[in-house]
Amino acid sequence: MGGYFSELFSGTKSLIDGMWVTLKEFPKRPVTLNYPHQSVPMYRRYRGHIELIPGDEGGTNCVVCGMCERACPSNCITITSEKPEGSKKKVLTGYRLDFTTCSLCGSCVESCNFNAIRFSNEYNLASTRKEDFIFDLMARLKEQQS
Ligand code: SF4
Ligand code: SF4
């Protein structure tokens, strides 16, 4: 009989303790989000894959110096360019990033003296296909600008 009342007492106490915790937390602001329907703005120093920075007059700030391509220890970056007729400067035509081997080391961003690339805030990446992590950064920039 004593065991019965002891169990009844501890069960009731546990229930009240639990309700008390719930009541205390109830008026507080939620600390979780209804992901994926909601998301938090990413931190300023977050390192997502690199992206091209939009230029002041449209396009990009890239001068096709190739420094980022050479600085990458994993050969993730492939730049293509052309020299329009009558122009002395090359124009960027493609910027391909193989994110499958990128270690987010930052060497490419550090090596760019023209403020043409930066880390993106992209964190929502998931796929079972390797090809989905080969990014055409020119197309991405155009999409963002449209
Ligand atoms: S962050 Fe590092 S590994 Fe990634 S593309 Fe830039 S240089 Fe290459
Ligand atoms: S280092 Fe900067 S300017 Fe040079 S090719 Fe890379 S992104 Fe373009």
PDB file of C-alpha atoms and ligand atoms in Angstrom:
ATOM      1  CA  MET A   1       0.000   0.000   0.000  1.00  0.00           C
ATOM      2  CA  GLY A   2       2.872   2.336   0.953  1.00  0.00           C
ATOM      3  CA  GLY A   3       4.445   1.749  -2.488  1.00  0.00           C
ATOM      4  CA  TYR A   4       1.183   2.724  -4.175  1.00  0.00           C
ATOM      5  CA  PHE A   5       1.003   6.106  -2.401  1.00  0.00           C
ATOM      6  CA  SER A   6       4.696   6.720  -2.937  1.00  0.00           C
ATOM      7  CA  GLU A   7       4.293   6.121  -6.693  1.00  0.00           C
ATOM      8  CA  LEU A   8       1.169   8.287  -6.760  1.00  0.00           C
ATOM      9  CA  PHE A   9       3.054  11.068  -4.997  1.00  0.00           C
ATOM     10  CA  SER A  10       6.137  10.925  -7.218  1.00  0.00           C
ATOM     11  CA  GLY A  11       3.956  10.733 -10.360  1.00  0.00           C
ATOM     12  CA  THR A  12       1.942  13.777  -9.316  1.00  0.00           C
ATOM     13  CA  LYS A  13       5.090  15.694  -8.380  1.00  0.00           C
ATOM     14  CA  SER A  14       6.668  14.854 -11.733  1.00  0.00           C
ATOM     15  CA  LEU A  15       3.510  16.021 -13.524  1.00  0.00           C
ATOM     16  CA  ILE A  16       3.455  19.311 -11.600  1.00  0.00           C
ATOM     17  CA  ASP A  17       7.211  19.847 -12.239  1.00  0.00           C
ATOM     18  CA  GLY A  18       6.637  19.307 -15.951  1.00  0.00           C
ATOM     19  CA  MET A  19       3.640  21.644 -16.050  1.00  0.00           C
ATOM     20  CA  TRP A  20       5.651  24.257 -14.167  1.00  0.00           C
ATOM     21  CA  VAL A  21       8.471  24.121 -16.710  1.00  0.00           C
ATOM     22  CA  THR A  22       5.930  24.429 -19.530  1.00  0.00           C
ATOM     23  CA  LEU A  23       4.205  27.373 -17.860  1.00  0.00           C
ATOM     24  CA  LYS A  24       7.534  29.150 -17.274  1.00  0.00           C
ATOM     25  CA  GLU A  25       8.589  28.738 -20.936  1.00  0.00           C
ATOM     26  CA  PHE A  26       5.170  29.534 -22.396  1.00  0.00           C
ATOM     27  CA  PRO A  27       5.414  33.373 -22.420  1.00  0.00           C
ATOM     28  CA  LYS A  28       9.028  33.385 -23.700  1.00  0.00           C
ATOM     29  CA  ARG A  29       9.913  34.052 -27.337  1.00  0.00           C
ATOM     30  CA  PRO A  30      10.356  30.875 -29.389  1.00  0.00           C
ATOM     31  CA  VAL A  31      13.944  29.813 -30.027  1.00  0.00           C
ATOM     32  CA  THR A  32      13.166  27.516 -32.932  1.00  0.00           C
ATOM     33  CA  LEU A  33      11.686  28.156 -36.367  1.00  0.00           C
ATOM     34  CA  ASN A  34       9.211  26.342 -38.509  1.00  0.00           C
ATOM     35  CA  TYR A  35      11.897  25.261 -40.998  1.00  0.00           C
ATOM     36  CA  PRO A  36      11.776  25.103 -44.047  1.00  0.00           C
ATOM     37  CA  HIS A  37       8.834  27.527 -44.126  1.00  0.00           C
ATOM     38  CA  GLN A  38      10.779  30.037 -42.046  1.00  0.00           C
ATOM     39  CA  SER A  39      14.490  30.785 -41.957  1.00  0.00           C
ATOM     40  CA  VAL A  40      16.795  33.136 -40.080  1.00  0.00           C
ATOM     41  CA  PRO A  41      18.845  35.813 -41.832  1.00  0.00           C
ATOM     42  CA  MET A  42      22.355  34.397 -42.067  1.00  0.00           C
ATOM     43  CA  TYR A  43      25.190  35.839 -39.980  1.00  0.00           C
ATOM     44  CA  ARG A  44      27.353  38.480 -41.636  1.00  0.00           C
ATOM     45  CA  ARG A  45      30.493  36.366 -41.328  1.00  0.00           C
ATOM     46  CA  TYR A  46      28.892  33.149 -42.549  1.00  0.00           C
ATOM     47  CA  ARG A  47      30.808  31.447 -45.366  1.00  0.00           C
ATOM     48  CA  GLY A  48      28.588  29.973 -48.030  1.00  0.00           C
ATOM     49  CA  HIS A  49      30.016  29.137 -51.454  1.00  0.00           C
ATOM     50  CA  ILE A  50      31.542  32.086 -53.278  1.00  0.00           C
ATOM     51  CA  GLU A  51      29.478  34.310 -55.552  1.00  0.00           C
ATOM     52  CA  LEU A  52      30.113  37.186 -57.928  1.00  0.00           C
ATOM     53  CA  ILE A  53      29.479  40.678 -56.586  1.00  0.00           C
ATOM     54  CA  PRO A  54      27.258  42.782 -58.868  1.00  0.00           C
ATOM     55  CA  GLY A  55      29.216  45.589 -60.554  1.00  0.00           C
ATOM     56  CA  ASP A  56      28.239  49.251 -60.272  1.00  0.00           C
ATOM     57  CA  GLU A  57      27.196  49.430 -63.919  1.00  0.00           C
ATOM     58  CA  GLY A  58      25.604  45.994 -64.126  1.00  0.00           C
ATOM     59  CA  GLY A  59      27.673  42.907 -64.872  1.00  0.00           C
ATOM     60  CA  THR A  60      30.537  42.210 -62.488  1.00  0.00           C
ATOM     61  CA  ASN A  61      33.682  43.911 -61.169  1.00  0.00           C
ATOM     62  CA  CYS A  62      35.797  41.033 -62.461  1.00  0.00           C
ATOM     63  CA  VAL A  63      38.692  42.063 -64.694  1.00  0.00           C
ATOM     64  CA  VAL A  64      39.616  38.456 -65.529  1.00  0.00           C
ATOM     65  CA  CYS A  65      43.018  38.680 -63.866  1.00  0.00           C
ATOM     66  CA  GLY A  66      42.789  34.979 -62.991  1.00  0.00           C
ATOM     67  CA  MET A  67      44.168  35.417 -59.465  1.00  0.00           C
ATOM     68  CA  CYS A  68      41.280  33.582 -57.788  1.00  0.00           C
ATOM     69  CA  GLU A  69      41.600  30.673 -60.199  1.00  0.00           C
ATOM     70  CA  ARG A  70      45.315  30.351 -59.458  1.00  0.00           C
ATOM     71  CA  ALA A  71      44.870  30.865 -55.700  1.00  0.00           C
ATOM     72  CA  CYS A  72      42.407  28.002 -55.309  1.00  0.00           C
ATOM     73  CA  PRO A  73      44.236  24.975 -53.893  1.00  0.00           C
ATOM     74  CA  SER A  74      41.493  22.617 -55.091  1.00  0.00           C
ATOM     75  CA  ASN A  75      41.081  23.879 -58.657  1.00  0.00           C
ATOM     76  CA  CYS A  76      37.424  24.660 -58.037  1.00  0.00           C
ATOM     77  CA  ILE A  77      37.296  27.756 -60.210  1.00  0.00           C
ATOM     78  CA  THR A  78      37.203  27.843 -63.994  1.00  0.00           C
ATOM     79  CA  ILE A  79      36.995  31.236 -65.656  1.00  0.00           C
ATOM     80  CA  THR A  80      36.242  31.842 -69.300  1.00  0.00           C
ATOM     81  CA  SER A  81      36.587  35.162 -71.062  1.00  0.00           C
ATOM     82  CA  GLU A  82      36.722  36.832 -74.441  1.00  0.00           C
ATOM     83  CA  LYS A  83      38.208  39.996 -75.861  1.00  0.00           C
ATOM     84  CA  PRO A  84      35.535  41.906 -77.780  1.00  0.00           C
ATOM     85  CA  GLU A  85      36.674  43.311 -81.113  1.00  0.00           C
ATOM     86  CA  GLY A  86      38.380  46.657 -80.710  1.00  0.00           C
ATOM     87  CA  SER A  87      38.644  46.302 -76.942  1.00  0.00           C
ATOM     88  CA  LYS A  88      41.909  46.027 -75.038  1.00  0.00           C
ATOM     89  CA  LYS A  89      40.311  44.369 -72.062  1.00  0.00           C
ATOM     90  CA  LYS A  90      39.003  40.860 -71.612  1.00  0.00           C
ATOM     91  CA  VAL A  91      35.417  40.385 -70.572  1.00  0.00           C
ATOM     92  CA  LEU A  92      34.268  37.647 -68.235  1.00  0.00           C
ATOM     93  CA  THR A  93      32.002  35.183 -70.034  1.00  0.00           C
ATOM     94  CA  GLY A  94      31.837  32.351 -67.515  1.00  0.00           C
ATOM     95  CA  TYR A  95      32.642  31.668 -63.882  1.00  0.00           C
ATOM     96  CA  ARG A  96      32.257  28.038 -62.913  1.00  0.00           C
ATOM     97  CA  LEU A  97      32.620  26.854 -59.336  1.00  0.00           C
ATOM     98  CA  ASP A  98      33.004  23.192 -58.468  1.00  0.00           C
ATOM     99  CA  PHE A  99      31.697  23.303 -54.932  1.00  0.00           C
ATOM    100  CA  THR A 100      32.207  19.556 -54.431  1.00  0.00           C
ATOM    101  CA  THR A 101      35.875  20.092 -53.670  1.00  0.00           C
ATOM    102  CA  CYS A 102      35.731  23.590 -52.187  1.00  0.00           C
ATOM    103  CA  SER A 103      36.976  23.766 -48.600  1.00  0.00           C
ATOM    104  CA  LEU A 104      35.756  27.363 -48.122  1.00  0.00           C
ATOM    105  CA  CYS A 105      39.357  28.328 -47.365  1.00  0.00           C
ATOM    106  CA  GLY A 106      38.831  31.859 -48.656  1.00  0.00           C
ATOM    107  CA  SER A 107      42.030  32.085 -50.725  1.00  0.00           C
ATOM    108  CA  CYS A 108      40.054  33.106 -53.802  1.00  0.00           C
ATOM    109  CA  VAL A 109      38.223  35.915 -52.002  1.00  0.00           C
ATOM    110  CA  GLU A 110      41.466  37.147 -50.408  1.00  0.00           C
ATOM    111  CA  SER A 111      43.311  37.113 -53.719  1.00  0.00           C
ATOM    112  CA  CYS A 112      40.752  39.244 -55.546  1.00  0.00           C
ATOM    113  CA  ASN A 113      41.818  42.891 -55.560  1.00  0.00           C
ATOM    114  CA  PHE A 114      38.765  44.049 -57.473  1.00  0.00           C
ATOM    115  CA  ASN A 115      35.955  43.313 -55.049  1.00  0.00           C
ATOM    116  CA  ALA A 116      34.504  40.873 -57.548  1.00  0.00           C
ATOM    117  CA  ILE A 117      33.813  37.808 -55.378  1.00  0.00           C
ATOM    118  CA  ARG A 118      32.614  37.170 -51.846  1.00  0.00           C
ATOM    119  CA  PHE A 119      31.143  34.420 -49.720  1.00  0.00           C
ATOM    120  CA  SER A 120      27.425  33.997 -50.241  1.00  0.00           C
ATOM    121  CA  ASN A 121      24.862  33.436 -47.505  1.00  0.00           C
ATOM    122  CA  GLU A 122      23.763  30.222 -49.167  1.00  0.00           C
ATOM    123  CA  TYR A 123      23.260  27.427 -46.648  1.00  0.00           C
ATOM    124  CA  ASN A 124      20.212  25.674 -47.957  1.00  0.00           C
ATOM    125  CA  LEU A 125      21.953  23.219 -50.268  1.00  0.00           C
ATOM    126  CA  ALA A 126      20.979  19.609 -50.532  1.00  0.00           C
ATOM    127  CA  SER A 127      21.057  17.150 -53.385  1.00  0.00           C
ATOM    128  CA  THR A 128      22.034  13.597 -54.162  1.00  0.00           C
ATOM    129  CA  ARG A 129      23.474  14.654 -57.522  1.00  0.00           C
ATOM    130  CA  LYS A 130      27.064  15.871 -57.748  1.00  0.00           C
ATOM    131  CA  GLU A 131      26.202  18.038 -60.768  1.00  0.00           C
ATOM    132  CA  ASP A 132      23.954  20.178 -58.571  1.00  0.00           C
ATOM    133  CA  PHE A 133      27.047  21.497 -56.820  1.00  0.00           C
ATOM    134  CA  ILE A 134      28.765  22.717 -59.966  1.00  0.00           C
ATOM    135  CA  PHE A 135      27.675  26.336 -60.081  1.00  0.00           C
ATOM    136  CA  ASP A 136      27.533  28.749 -62.979  1.00  0.00           C
ATOM    137  CA  LEU A 137      28.106  31.929 -60.993  1.00  0.00           C
ATOM    138  CA  MET A 138      27.455  34.221 -63.979  1.00  0.00           C
ATOM    139  CA  ALA A 139      24.012  32.688 -64.450  1.00  0.00           C
ATOM    140  CA  ARG A 140      23.405  32.922 -60.697  1.00  0.00           C
ATOM    141  CA  LEU A 141      24.262  36.617 -60.709  1.00  0.00           C
ATOM    142  CA  LYS A 142      21.996  37.278 -63.688  1.00  0.00           C
ATOM    143  CA  GLU A 143      19.173  35.450 -61.936  1.00  0.00           C
ATOM    144  CA  GLN A 144      19.651  37.554 -58.818  1.00  0.00           C
ATOM    145  CA  GLN A 145      19.665  40.761 -60.858  1.00  0.00           C
ATOM    146  CA  SER A 146      16.500  39.953 -62.814  1.00  0.00           C
TER     147      SER A 146
HETATM  148  S1  SF4 B   1      37.099  29.028 -50.949  1.00  0.00           S
HETATM  149 FE1  SF4 B   1      39.111  28.038 -51.231  1.00  0.00          FE
HETATM  150  S2  SF4 B   1      38.646  26.018 -52.036  1.00  0.00           S
HETATM  151 FE2  SF4 B   1      36.787  27.243 -52.265  1.00  0.00          FE
HETATM  152  S3  SF4 B   1      36.877  28.075 -54.349  1.00  0.00           S
HETATM  153 FE3  SF4 B   1      37.816  29.589 -52.983  1.00  0.00          FE
HETATM  154  S4  SF4 B   1      40.016  29.116 -52.971  1.00  0.00           S
HETATM  155 FE4  SF4 B   1      38.933  27.340 -53.800  1.00  0.00          FE
HETATM  156  S1  SF4 B   2      40.574  37.576 -58.760  1.00  0.00           S
HETATM  157 FE1  SF4 B   2      38.724  38.834 -58.884  1.00  0.00          FE
HETATM  158  S2  SF4 B   2      39.020  40.085 -60.694  1.00  0.00           S
HETATM  159 FE2  SF4 B   2      40.508  38.446 -60.822  1.00  0.00          FE
HETATM  160  S3  SF4 B   2      39.507  36.830 -62.030  1.00  0.00           S
HETATM  161 FE3  SF4 B   2      39.054  36.391 -59.896  1.00  0.00          FE
HETATM  162  S4  SF4 B   2      37.101  37.386 -59.496  1.00  0.00           S
HETATM  163 FE4  SF4 B   2      37.921  38.267 -61.379  1.00  0.00          FE
END
